[in-house]
Tab-separated table of C-alpha atoms in Angstrom:
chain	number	residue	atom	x	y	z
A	1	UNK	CA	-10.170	14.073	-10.492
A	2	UNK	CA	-6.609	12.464	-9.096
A	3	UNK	CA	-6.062	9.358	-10.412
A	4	UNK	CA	-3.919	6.629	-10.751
A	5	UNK	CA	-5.210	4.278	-13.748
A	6	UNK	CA	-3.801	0.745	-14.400
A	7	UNK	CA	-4.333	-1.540	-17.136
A	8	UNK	CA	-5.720	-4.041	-17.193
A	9	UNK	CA	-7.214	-4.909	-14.472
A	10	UNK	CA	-7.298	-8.575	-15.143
A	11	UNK	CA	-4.636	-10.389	-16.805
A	12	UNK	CA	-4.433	-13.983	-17.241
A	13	UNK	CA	-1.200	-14.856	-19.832
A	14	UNK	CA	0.995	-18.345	-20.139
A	15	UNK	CA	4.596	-18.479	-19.280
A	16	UNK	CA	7.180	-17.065	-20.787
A	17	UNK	CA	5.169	-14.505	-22.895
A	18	UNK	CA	6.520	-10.974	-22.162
A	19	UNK	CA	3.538	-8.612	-20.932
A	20	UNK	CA	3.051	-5.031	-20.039
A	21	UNK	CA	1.163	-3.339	-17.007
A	22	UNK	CA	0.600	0.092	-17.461
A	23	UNK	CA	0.084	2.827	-14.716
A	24	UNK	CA	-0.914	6.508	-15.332
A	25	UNK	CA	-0.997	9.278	-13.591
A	26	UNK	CA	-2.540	12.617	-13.284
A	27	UNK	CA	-1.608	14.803	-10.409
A	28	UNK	CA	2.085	15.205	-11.722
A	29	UNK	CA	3.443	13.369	-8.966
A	30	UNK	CA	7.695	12.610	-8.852
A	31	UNK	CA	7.318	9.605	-7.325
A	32	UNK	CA	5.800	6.436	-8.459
A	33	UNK	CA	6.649	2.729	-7.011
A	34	UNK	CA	5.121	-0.716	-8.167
A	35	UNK	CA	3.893	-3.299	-5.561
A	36	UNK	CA	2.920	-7.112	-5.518
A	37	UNK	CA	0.396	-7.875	-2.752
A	38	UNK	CA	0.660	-11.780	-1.876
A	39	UNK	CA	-1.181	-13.457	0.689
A	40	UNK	CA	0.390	-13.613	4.158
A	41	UNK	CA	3.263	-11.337	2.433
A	42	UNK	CA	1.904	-7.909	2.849
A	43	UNK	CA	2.848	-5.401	-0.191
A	44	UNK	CA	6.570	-5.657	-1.331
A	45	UNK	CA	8.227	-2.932	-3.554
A	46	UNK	CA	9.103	-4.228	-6.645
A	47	UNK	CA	10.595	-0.697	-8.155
A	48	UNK	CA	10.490	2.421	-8.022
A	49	UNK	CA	11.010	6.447	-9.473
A	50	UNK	CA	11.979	9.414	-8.261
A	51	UNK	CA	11.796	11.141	-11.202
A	52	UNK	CA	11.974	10.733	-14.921
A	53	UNK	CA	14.369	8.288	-16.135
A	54	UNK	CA	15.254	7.723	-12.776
A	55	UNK	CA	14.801	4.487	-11.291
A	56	UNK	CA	15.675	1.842	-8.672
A	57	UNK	CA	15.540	-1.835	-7.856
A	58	UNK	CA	12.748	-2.081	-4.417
A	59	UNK	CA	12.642	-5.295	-2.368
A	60	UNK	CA	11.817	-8.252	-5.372
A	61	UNK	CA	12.771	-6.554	-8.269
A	62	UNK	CA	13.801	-10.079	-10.100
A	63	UNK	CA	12.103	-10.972	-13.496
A	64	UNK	CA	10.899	-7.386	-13.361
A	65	UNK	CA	11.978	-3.734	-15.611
A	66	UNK	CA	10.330	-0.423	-15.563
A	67	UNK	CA	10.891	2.787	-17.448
A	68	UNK	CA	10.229	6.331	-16.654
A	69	UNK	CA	10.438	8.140	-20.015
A	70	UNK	CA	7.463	10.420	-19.198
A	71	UNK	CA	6.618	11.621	-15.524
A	72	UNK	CA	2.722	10.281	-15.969
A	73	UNK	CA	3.725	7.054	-16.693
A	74	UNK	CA	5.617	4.026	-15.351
A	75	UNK	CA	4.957	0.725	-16.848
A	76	UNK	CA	6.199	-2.733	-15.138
A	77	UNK	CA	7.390	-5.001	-17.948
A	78	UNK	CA	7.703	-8.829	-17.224
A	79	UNK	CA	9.920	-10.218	-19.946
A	80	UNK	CA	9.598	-13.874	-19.129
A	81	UNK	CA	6.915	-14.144	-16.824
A	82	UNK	CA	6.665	-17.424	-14.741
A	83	UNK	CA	3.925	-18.778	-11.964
A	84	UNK	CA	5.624	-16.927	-8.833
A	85	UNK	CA	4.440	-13.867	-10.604
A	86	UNK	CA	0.861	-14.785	-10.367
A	87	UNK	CA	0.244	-12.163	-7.616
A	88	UNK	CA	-1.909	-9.080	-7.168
A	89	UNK	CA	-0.040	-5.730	-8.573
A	90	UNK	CA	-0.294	-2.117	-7.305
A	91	UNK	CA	0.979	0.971	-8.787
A	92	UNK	CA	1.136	4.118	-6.284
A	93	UNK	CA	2.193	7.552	-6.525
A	94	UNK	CA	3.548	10.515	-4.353
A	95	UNK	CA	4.716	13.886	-4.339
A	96	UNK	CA	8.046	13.714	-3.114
A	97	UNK	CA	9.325	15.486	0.427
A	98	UNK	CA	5.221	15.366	1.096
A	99	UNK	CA	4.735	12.731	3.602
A	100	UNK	CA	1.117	12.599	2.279
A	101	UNK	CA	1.246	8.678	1.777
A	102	UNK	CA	0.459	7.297	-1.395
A	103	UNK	CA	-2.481	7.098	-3.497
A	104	UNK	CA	-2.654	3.868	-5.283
A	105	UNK	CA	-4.222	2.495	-8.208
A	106	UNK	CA	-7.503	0.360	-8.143
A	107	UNK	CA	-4.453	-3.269	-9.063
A	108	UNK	CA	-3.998	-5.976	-12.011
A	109	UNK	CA	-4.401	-9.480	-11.043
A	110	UNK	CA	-2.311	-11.545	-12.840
A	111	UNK	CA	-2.190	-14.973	-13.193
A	112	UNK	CA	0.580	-16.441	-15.050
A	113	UNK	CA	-0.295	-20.471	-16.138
B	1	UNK	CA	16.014	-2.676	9.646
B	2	UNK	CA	12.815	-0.606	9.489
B	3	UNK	CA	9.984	-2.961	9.978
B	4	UNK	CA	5.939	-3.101	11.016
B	5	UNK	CA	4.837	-5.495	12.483
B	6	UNK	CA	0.565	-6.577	12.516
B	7	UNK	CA	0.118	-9.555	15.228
B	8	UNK	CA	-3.049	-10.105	14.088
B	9	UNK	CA	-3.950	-11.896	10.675
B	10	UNK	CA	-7.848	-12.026	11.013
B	11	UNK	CA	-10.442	-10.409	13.651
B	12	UNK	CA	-14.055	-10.935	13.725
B	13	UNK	CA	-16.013	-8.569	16.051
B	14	UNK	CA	-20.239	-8.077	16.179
B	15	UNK	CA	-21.468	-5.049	14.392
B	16	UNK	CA	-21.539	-1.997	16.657
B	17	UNK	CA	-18.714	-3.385	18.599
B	18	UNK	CA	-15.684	-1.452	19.384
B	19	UNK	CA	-12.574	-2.216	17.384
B	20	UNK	CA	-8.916	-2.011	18.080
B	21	UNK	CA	-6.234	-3.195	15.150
B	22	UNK	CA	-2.542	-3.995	16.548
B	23	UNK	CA	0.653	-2.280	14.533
B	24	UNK	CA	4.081	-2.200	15.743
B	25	UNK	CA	6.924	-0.274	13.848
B	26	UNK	CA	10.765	-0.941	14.091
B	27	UNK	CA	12.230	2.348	13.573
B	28	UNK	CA	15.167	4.367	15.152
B	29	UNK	CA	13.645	8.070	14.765
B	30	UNK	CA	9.974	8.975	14.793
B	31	UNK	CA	8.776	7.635	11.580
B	32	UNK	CA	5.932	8.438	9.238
B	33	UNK	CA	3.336	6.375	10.130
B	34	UNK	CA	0.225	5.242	7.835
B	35	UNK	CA	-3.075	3.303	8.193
B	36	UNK	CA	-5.031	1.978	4.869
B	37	UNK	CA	-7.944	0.079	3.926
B	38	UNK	CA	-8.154	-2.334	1.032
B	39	UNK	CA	-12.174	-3.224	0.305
B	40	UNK	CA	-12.327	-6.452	-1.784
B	41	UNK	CA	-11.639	-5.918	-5.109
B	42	UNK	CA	-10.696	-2.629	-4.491
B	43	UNK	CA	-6.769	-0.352	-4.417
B	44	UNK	CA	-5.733	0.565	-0.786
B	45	UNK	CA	-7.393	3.888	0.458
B	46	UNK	CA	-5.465	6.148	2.933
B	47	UNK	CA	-7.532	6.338	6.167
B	48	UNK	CA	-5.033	8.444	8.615
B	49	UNK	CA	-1.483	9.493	8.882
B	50	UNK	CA	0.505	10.725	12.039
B	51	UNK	CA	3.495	12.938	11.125
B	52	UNK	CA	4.357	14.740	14.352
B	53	UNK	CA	2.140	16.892	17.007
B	54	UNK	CA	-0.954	15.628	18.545
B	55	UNK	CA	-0.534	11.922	19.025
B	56	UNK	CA	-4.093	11.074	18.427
B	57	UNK	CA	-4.498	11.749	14.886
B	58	UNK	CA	-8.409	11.127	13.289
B	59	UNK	CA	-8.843	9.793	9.959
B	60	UNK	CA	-12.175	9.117	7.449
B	61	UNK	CA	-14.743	6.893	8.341
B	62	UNK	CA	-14.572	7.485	11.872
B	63	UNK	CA	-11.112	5.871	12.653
B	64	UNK	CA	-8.656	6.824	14.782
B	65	UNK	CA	-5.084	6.176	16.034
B	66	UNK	CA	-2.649	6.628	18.510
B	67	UNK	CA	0.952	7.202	18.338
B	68	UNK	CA	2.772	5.843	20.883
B	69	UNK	CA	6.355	6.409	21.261
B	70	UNK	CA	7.394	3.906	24.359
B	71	UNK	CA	5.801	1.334	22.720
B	72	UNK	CA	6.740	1.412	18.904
B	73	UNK	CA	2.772	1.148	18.821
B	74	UNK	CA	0.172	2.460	16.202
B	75	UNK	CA	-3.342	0.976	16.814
B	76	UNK	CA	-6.284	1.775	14.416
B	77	UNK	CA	-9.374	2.199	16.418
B	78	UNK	CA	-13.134	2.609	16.114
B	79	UNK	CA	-15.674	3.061	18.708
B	80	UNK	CA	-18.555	1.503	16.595
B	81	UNK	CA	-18.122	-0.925	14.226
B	82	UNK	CA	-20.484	-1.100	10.782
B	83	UNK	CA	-20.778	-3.913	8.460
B	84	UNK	CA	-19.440	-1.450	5.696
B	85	UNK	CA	-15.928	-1.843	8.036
B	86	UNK	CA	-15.195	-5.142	6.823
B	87	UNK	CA	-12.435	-5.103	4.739
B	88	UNK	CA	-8.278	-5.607	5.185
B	89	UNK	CA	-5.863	-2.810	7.004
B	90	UNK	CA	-2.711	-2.389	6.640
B	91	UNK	CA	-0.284	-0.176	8.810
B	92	UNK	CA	2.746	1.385	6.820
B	93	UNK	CA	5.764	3.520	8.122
B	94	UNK	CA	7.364	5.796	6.173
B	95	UNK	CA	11.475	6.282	7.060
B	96	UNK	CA	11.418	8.955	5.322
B	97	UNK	CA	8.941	10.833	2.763
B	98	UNK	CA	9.675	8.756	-0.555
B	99	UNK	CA	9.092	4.914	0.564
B	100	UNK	CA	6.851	3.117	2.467
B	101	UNK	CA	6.849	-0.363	4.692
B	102	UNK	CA	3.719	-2.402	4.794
B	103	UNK	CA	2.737	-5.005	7.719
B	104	UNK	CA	1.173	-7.760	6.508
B	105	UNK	CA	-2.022	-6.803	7.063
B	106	UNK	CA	-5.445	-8.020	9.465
B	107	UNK	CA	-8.358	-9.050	7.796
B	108	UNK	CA	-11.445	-7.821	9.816
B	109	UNK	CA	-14.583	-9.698	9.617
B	110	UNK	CA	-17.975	-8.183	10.789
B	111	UNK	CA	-20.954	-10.470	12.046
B	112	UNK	CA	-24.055	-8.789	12.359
């Protein structure tokens, strides 16, 4: 079955203690983006991948990094995470030059105290 | 700047009612354009997507939507509402194949 699989799906952590969302995927997509959903915001791009070890800054990258060492995976890494980063988190994939849309994962709230 | 645009934050209709959901694009070509649902709790779940051709594209759960060049438009519609519907939409356009634009989404509430 295609999936995208994040973890975790809850997350509650205190500030400044560096954390680690993971995203998988299996339907060897190129592409792979992060999201924060916020109320009254929409979804924003944090970052994304077109390919391994290949990425780039989206619309709110700050107090944000990613890596793309492995084409399944593409963890978002918050190395000093404050409050404004309490915010619902999506990972989504795509096979790039498909205009198929993306197929996201099921999200990670986190709350950051 | 590519944008979308969803006027409307929250709608409430009756169950079986007929349901129209508002999304304008900013966009100098003919983008990619995208509807999704978001149940509570849940990821965001492709409903429809209009890449050229027929204008009037059909998606799952009995949704439908019309591109419309003149006016930058692409409403989500359903003849028949069902409790089941309730959930949040978002509209997306897509300048090109590897990055998406979200509105900000409608919440839609169903009374029975």
């Amino acid at each position: 079955e295609a999936q995208v699989t994040q973890n975790p799906r809850y997350l509650i952590t205190v500030t400044g203690k560096k954390l680690t969302v993971t995203c998988s995927q299996n339907m060897n997509h190129e592409y792979m983006s992060w999201y924060r959903q916020d109320p009254g915001l929409g979804l924003r791009q944090i970052y994304y991948s077109m390919n391994v070890e290949v990425t780039d800054k989206g619309d709110v990258p700050e107090g944000y990094k990613v890596s793309r060492k492995e084409k399944r995976n593409f963890p978002l890494i918050l190395e000093s995470p404050s409050p404004n980063q309490t915010s619902l988190y999506f990972c989504a994939t795509m096979r790039s030059g498909v205009p198929y849309g993306y197929t996201f994962g099921s999200g990670t709230r986190l709350t950051v105290v | 700047a590519q944008s979308v645009t969803q006027p409307d934050i929250h709608i409430t209709v009756s169950e079986g009612a007929s349901l129209e959901l508002r999304c304008n694009y900013s966009y100098g070509a003919t983008p990619y354009l995208f509807w999704y649902v978001q149940s509570p709790g849940q990821g965001l779940q492709l409903l429809l997507k209009y890449f050229s051709g027929d204008t009037l594209v059909q998606g799952i759960k009995g949704f439908e939507a019309e591109f419309k060049r003149s006016q930058s438009s692409f409403n989500l519609r359903k003849p028949s509402v069902h409790w089941s519907d309730a959930a949040e939409y978002f509209c997306a356009v897509g300048p090109d194949t590897d990055k998406l634009i979200f509105g900000t989404g409608t919440r839609l509430q169903v009374f029975p």
